[in-house]
CSV table of N, CA and C in Angstrom, one decimal:
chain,number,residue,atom,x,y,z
E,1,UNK,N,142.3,-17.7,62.3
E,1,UNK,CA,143.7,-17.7,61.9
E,1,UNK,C,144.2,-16.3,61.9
E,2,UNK,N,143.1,-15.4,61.3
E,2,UNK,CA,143.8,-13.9,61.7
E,2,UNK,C,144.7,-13.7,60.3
E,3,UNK,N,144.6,-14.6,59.2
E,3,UNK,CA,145.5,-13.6,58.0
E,3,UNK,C,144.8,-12.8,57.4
E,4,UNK,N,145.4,-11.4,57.2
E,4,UNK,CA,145.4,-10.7,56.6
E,4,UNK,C,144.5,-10.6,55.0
E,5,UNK,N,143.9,-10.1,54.5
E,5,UNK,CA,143.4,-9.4,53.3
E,5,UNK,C,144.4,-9.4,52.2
E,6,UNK,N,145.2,-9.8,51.7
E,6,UNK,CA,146.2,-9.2,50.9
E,6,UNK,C,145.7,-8.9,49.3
E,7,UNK,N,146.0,-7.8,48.6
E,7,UNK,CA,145.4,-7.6,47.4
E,7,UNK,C,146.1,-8.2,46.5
E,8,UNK,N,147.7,-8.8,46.8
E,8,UNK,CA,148.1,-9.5,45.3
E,8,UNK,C,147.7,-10.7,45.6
E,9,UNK,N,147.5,-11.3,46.2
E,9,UNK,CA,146.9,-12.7,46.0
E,9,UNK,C,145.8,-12.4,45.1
E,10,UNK,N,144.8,-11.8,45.6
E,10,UNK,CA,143.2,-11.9,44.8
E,10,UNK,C,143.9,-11.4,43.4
E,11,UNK,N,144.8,-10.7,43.1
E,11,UNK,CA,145.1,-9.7,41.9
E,11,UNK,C,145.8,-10.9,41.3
E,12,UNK,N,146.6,-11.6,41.5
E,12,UNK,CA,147.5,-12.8,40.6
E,12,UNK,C,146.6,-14.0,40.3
E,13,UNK,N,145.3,-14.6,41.4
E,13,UNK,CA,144.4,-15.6,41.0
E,13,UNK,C,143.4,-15.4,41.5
E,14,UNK,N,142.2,-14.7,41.0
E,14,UNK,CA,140.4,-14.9,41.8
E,14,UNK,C,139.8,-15.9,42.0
E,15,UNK,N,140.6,-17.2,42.1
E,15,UNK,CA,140.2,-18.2,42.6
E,15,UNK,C,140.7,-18.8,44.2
E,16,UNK,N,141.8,-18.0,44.2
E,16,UNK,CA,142.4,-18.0,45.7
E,16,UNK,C,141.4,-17.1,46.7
E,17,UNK,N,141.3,-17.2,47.8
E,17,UNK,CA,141.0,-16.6,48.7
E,17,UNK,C,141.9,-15.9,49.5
E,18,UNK,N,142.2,-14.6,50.0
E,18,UNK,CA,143.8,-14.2,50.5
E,18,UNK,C,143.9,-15.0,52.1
E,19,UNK,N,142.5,-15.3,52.3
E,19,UNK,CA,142.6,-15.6,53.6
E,19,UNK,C,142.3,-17.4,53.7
E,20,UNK,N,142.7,-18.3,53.1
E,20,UNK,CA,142.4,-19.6,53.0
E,20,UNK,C,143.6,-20.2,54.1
E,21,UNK,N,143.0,-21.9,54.2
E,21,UNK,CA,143.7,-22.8,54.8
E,21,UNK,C,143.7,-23.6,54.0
E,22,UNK,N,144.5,-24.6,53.2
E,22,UNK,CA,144.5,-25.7,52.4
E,22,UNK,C,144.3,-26.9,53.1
E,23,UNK,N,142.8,-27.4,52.9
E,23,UNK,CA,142.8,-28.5,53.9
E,23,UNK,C,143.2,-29.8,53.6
E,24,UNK,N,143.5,-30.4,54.4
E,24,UNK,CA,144.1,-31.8,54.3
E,24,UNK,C,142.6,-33.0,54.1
E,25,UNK,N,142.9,-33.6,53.3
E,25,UNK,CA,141.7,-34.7,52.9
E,25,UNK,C,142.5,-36.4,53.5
E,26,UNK,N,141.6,-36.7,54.0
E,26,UNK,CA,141.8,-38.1,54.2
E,26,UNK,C,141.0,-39.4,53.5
E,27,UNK,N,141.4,-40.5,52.3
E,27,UNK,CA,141.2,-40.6,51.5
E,27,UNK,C,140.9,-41.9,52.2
E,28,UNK,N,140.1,-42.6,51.4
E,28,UNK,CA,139.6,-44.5,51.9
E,28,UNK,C,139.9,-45.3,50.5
E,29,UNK,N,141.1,-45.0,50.5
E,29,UNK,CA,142.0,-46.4,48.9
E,29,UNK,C,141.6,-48.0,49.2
E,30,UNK,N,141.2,-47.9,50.7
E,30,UNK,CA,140.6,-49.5,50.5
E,30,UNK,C,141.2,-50.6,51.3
E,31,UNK,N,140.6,-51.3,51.4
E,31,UNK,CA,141.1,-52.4,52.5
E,31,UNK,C,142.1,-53.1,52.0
E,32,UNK,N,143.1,-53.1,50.8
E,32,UNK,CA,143.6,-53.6,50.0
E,32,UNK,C,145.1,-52.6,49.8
E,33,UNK,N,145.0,-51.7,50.4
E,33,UNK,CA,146.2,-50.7,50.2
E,33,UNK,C,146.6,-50.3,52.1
E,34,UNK,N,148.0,-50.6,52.2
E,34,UNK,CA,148.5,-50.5,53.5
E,34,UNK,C,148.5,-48.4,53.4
E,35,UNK,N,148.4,-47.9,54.5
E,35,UNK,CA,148.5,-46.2,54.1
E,35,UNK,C,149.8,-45.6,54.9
E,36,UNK,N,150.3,-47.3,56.1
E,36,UNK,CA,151.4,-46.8,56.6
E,36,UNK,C,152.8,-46.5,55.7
E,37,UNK,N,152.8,-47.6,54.7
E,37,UNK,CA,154.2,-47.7,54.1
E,37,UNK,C,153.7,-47.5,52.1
E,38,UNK,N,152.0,-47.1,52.1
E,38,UNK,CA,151.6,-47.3,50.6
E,38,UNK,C,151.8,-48.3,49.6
E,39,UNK,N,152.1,-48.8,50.1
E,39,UNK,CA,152.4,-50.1,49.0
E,39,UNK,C,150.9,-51.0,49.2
E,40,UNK,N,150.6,-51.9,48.5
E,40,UNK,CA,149.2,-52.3,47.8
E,40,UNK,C,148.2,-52.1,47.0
E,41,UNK,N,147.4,-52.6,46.9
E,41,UNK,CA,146.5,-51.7,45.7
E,41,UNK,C,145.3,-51.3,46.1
E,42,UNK,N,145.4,-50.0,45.6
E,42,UNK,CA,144.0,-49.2,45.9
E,42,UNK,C,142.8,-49.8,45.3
E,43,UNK,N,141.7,-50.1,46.0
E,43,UNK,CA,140.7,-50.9,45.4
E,43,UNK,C,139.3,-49.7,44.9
E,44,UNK,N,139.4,-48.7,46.1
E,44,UNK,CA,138.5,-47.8,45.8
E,44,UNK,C,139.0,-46.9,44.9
E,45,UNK,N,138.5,-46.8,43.6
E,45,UNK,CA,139.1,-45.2,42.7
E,45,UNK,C,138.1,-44.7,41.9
E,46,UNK,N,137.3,-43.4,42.0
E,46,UNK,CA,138.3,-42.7,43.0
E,46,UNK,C,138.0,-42.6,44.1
E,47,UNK,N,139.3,-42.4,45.3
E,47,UNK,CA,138.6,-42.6,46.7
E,47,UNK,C,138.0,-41.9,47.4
E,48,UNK,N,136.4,-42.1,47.6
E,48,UNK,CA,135.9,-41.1,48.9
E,48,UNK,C,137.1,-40.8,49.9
E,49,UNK,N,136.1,-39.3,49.8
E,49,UNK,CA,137.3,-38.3,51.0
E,49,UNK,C,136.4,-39.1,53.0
E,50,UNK,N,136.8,-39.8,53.5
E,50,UNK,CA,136.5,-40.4,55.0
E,50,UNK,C,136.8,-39.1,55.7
E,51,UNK,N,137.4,-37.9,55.6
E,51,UNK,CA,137.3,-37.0,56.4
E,51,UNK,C,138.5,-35.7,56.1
E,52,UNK,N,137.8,-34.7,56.4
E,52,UNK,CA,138.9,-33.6,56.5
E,52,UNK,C,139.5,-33.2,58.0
E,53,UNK,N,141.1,-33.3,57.8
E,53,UNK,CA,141.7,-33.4,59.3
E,53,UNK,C,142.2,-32.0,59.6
E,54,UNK,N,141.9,-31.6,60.4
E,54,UNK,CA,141.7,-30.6,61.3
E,54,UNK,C,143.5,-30.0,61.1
E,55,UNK,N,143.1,-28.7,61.1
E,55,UNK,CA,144.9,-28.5,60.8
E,55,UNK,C,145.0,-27.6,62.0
E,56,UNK,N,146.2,-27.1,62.3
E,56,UNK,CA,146.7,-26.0,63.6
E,56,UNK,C,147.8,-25.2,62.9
E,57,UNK,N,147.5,-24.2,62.9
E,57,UNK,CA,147.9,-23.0,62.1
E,57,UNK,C,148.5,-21.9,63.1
E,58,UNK,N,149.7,-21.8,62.6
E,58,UNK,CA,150.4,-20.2,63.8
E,58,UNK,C,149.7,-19.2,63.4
E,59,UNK,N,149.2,-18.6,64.8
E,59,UNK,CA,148.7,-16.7,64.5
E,59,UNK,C,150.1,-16.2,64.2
E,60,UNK,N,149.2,-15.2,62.9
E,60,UNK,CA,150.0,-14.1,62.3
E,60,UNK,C,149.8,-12.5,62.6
E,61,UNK,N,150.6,-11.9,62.3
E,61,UNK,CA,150.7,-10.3,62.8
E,61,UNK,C,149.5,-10.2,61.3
E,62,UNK,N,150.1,-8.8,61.5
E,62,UNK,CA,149.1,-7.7,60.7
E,62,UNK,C,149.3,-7.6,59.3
E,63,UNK,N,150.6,-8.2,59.4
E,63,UNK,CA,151.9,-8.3,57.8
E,63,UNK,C,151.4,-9.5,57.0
E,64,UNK,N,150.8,-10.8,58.0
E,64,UNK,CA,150.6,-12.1,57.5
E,64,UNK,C,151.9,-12.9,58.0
E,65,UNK,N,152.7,-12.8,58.7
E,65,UNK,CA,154.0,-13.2,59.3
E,65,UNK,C,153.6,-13.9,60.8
E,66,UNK,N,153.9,-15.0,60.7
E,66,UNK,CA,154.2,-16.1,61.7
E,66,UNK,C,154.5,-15.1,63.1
E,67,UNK,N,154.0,-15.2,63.9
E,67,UNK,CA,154.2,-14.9,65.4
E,67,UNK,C,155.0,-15.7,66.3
E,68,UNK,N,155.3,-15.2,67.0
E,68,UNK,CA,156.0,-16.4,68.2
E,68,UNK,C,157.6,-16.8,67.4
E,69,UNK,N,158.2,-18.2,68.0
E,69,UNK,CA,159.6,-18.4,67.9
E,69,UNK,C,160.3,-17.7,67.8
E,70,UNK,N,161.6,-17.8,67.5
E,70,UNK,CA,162.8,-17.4,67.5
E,70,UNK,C,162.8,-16.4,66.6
E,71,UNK,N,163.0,-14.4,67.5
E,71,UNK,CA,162.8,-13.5,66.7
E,71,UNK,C,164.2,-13.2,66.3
E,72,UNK,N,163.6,-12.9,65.0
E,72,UNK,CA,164.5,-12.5,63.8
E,72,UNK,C,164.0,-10.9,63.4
E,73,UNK,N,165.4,-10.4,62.4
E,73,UNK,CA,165.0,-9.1,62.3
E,73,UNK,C,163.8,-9.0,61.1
E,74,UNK,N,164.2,-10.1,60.1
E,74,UNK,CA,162.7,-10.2,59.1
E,74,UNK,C,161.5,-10.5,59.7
E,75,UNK,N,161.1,-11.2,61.2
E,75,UNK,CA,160.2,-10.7,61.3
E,75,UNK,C,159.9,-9.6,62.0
E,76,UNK,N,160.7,-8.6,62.4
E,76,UNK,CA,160.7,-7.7,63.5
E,76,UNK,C,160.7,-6.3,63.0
E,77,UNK,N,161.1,-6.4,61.7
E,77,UNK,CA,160.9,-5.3,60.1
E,77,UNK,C,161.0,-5.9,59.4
E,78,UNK,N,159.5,-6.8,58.7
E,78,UNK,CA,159.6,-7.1,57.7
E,78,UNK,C,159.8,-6.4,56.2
E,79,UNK,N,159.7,-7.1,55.1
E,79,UNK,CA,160.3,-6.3,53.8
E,79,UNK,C,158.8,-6.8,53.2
E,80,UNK,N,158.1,-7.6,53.5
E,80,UNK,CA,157.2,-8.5,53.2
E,80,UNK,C,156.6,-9.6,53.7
E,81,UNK,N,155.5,-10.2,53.2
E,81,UNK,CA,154.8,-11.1,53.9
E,81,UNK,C,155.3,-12.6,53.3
E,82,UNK,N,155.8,-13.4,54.3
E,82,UNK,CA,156.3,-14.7,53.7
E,82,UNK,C,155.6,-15.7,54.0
E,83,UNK,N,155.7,-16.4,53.0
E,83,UNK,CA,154.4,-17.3,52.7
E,83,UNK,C,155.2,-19.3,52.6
E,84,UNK,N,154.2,-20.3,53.6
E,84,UNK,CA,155.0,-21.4,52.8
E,84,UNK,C,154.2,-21.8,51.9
E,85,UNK,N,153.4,-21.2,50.7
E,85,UNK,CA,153.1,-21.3,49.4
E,85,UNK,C,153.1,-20.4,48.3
E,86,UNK,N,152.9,-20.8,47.0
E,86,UNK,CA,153.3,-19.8,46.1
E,86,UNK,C,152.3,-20.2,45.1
E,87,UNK,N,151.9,-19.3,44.1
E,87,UNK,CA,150.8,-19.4,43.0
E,87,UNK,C,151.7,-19.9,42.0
E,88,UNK,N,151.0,-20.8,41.6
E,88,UNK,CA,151.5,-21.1,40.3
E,88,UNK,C,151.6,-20.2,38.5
E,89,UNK,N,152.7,-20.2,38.0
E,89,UNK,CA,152.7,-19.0,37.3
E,89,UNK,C,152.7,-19.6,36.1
E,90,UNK,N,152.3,-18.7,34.7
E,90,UNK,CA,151.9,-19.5,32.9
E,90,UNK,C,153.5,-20.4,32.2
E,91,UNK,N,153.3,-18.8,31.5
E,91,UNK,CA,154.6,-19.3,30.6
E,91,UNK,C,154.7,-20.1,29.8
E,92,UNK,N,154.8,-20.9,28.8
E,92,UNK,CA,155.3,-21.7,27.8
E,92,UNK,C,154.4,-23.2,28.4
E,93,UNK,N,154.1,-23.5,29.3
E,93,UNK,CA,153.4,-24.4,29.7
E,93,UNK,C,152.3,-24.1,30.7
E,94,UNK,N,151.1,-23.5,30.6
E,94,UNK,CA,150.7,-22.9,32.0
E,94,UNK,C,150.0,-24.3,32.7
E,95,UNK,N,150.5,-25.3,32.6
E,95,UNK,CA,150.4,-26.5,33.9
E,95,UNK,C,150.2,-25.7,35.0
E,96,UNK,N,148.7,-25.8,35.8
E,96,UNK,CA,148.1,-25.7,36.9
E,96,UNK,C,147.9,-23.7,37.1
E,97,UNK,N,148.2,-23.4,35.8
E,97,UNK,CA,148.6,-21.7,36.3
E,97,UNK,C,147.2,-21.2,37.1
E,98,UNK,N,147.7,-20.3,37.8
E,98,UNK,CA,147.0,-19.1,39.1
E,98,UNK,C,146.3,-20.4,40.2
E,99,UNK,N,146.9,-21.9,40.2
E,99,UNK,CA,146.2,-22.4,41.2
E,99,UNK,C,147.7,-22.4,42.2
E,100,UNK,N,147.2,-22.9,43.8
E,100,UNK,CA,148.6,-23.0,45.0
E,100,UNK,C,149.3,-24.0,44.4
E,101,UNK,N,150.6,-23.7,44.9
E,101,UNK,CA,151.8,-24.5,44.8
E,101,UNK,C,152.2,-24.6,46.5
E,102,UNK,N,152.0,-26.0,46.9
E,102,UNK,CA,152.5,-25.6,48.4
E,102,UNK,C,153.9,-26.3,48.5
E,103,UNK,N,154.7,-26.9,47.5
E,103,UNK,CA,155.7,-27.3,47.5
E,103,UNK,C,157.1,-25.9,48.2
E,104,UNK,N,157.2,-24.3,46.9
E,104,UNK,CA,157.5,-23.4,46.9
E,104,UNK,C,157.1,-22.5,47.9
E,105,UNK,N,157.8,-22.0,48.6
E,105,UNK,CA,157.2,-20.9,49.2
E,105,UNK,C,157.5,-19.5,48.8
E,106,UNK,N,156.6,-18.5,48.9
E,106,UNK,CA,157.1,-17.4,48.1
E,106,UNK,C,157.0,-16.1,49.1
E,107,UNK,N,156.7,-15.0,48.9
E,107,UNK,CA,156.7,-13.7,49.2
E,107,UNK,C,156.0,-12.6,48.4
E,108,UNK,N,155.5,-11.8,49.1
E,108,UNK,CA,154.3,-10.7,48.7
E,108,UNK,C,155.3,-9.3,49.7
E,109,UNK,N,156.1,-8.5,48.8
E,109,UNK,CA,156.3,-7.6,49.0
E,109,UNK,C,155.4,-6.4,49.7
E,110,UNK,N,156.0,-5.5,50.7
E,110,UNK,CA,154.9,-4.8,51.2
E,110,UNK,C,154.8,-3.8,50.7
E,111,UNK,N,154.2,-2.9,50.5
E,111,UNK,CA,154.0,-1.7,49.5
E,111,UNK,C,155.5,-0.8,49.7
E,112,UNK,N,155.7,0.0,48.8
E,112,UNK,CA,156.7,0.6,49.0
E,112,UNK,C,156.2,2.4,49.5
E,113,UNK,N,156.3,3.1,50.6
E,113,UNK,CA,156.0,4.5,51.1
E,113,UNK,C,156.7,5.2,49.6
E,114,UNK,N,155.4,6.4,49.3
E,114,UNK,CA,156.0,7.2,48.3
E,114,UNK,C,157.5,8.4,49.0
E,115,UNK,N,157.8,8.6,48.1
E,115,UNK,CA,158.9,9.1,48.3
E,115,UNK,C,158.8,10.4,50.1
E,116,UNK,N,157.7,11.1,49.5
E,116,UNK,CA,156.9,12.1,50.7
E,116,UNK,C,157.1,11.9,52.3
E,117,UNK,N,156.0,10.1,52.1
E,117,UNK,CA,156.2,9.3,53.4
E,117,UNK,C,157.1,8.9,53.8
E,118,UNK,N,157.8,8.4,53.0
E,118,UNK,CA,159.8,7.8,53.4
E,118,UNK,C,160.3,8.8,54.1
E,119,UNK,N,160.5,9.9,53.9
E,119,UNK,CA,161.2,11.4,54.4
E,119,UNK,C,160.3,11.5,55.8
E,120,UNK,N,158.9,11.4,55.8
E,120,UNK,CA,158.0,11.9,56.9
E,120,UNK,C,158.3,10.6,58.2
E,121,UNK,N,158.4,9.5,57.6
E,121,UNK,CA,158.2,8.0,58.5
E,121,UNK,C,159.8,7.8,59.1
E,122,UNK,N,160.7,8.6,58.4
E,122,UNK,CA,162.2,8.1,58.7
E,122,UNK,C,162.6,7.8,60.3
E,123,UNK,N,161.8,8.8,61.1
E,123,UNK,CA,162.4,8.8,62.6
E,123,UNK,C,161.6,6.9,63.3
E,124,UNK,N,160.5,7.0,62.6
E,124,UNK,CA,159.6,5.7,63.3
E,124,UNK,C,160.2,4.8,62.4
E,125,UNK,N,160.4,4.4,62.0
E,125,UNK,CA,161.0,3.5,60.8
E,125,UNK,C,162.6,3.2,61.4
E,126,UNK,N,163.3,4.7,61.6
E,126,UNK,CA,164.7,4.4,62.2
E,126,UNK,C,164.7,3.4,63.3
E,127,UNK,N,163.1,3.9,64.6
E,127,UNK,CA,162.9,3.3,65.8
E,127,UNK,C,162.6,2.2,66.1
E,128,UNK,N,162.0,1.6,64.8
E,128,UNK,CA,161.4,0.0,65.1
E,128,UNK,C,162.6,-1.1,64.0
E,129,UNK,N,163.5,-0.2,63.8
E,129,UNK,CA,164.6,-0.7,62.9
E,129,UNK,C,165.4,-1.0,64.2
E,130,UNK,N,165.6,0.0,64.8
E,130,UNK,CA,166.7,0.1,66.3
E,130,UNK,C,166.1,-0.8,67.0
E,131,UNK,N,164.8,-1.0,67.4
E,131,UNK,CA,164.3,-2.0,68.1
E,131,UNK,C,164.1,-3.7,68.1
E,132,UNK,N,164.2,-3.6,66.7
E,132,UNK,CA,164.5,-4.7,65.9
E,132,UNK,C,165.9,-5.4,66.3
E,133,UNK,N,166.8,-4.5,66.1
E,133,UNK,CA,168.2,-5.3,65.5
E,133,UNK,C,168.5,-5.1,67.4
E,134,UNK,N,168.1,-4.5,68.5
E,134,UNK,CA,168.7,-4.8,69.4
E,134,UNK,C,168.1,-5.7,70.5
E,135,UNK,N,166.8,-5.9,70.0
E,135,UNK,CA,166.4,-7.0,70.2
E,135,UNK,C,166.7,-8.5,70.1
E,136,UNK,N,167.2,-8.4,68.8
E,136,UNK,CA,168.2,-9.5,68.2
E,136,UNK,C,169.3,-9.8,68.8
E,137,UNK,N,169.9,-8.8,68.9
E,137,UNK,CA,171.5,-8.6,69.8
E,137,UNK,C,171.7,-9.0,70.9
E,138,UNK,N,170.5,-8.6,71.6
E,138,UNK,CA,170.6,-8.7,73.0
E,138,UNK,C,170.7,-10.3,73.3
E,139,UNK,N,169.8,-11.1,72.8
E,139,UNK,CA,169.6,-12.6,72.7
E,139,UNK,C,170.8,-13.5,72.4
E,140,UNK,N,172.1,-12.9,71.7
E,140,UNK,CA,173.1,-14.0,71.3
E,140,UNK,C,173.5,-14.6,72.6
């Protein structure tokens, strides 16, 4: 898959892996339960897993960002790595806290250049900004 290492993942839950795939489980509810339309009754509970199904996953850059389709300037300078899941967070009810939410999808900001670098990086930064947005342009 090629994702990235990222250190807030591991830093918000050490139960995550920064580099996981959430696999899909295929469940055997039973000769008694239809699985086209779910209606009937599950006779097996709880149900053996009959198999884990194979998933296909987009290569990501270096950021953790989706390759390929329709470029955009977020991904062409990103601000961040965008994610279609999000950790679940405490609060007043910590229901499921530091485990995935794949409902939400969230974002992992990319480090911010100390002030030093910002001034040193400005010309390459200007260049892949310029590259970016005329890249975009060119395509309308």
């Amino acid at each position: 898959m090629g994702f990235p290492n990222i250190p807030a993942v591991t830093a918000i839950s050490s139960t995550i892996p920064s580099n996981f795939i959430m696999p899909v489980l295929d469940y055997d509810w039973g000769h008694d339960f239809d699985y086209s339309d779910t209606s009937g009754v599950p006779t097996k509970l709880p149900p053996p897993i009959k198999r884990v199904i194979k998933m296909l996953v987009p290569r990501v850059d270096a950021d953790g960002n989706e390759m390929g389709g329709v470029p955009v300037v977020l991904r062409d300078a990103p601000l961040g790595t965008y994610l279609g899941w999000n950790i679940t967070a405490g609060g007043a009810r910590p229901f499921h806290q530091g485990e995935i939410c794949d409902y939400v999808g969230g974002m992992i900001r990319l480090p911010r250049p100390r002030p030093s670098a910002t001034r040193a990086a400005t010309p390459a930064c200007r260049s892949r900004s310029a590259t970016a947005l005329t890249r975009v342009t060119s395509r309308r």
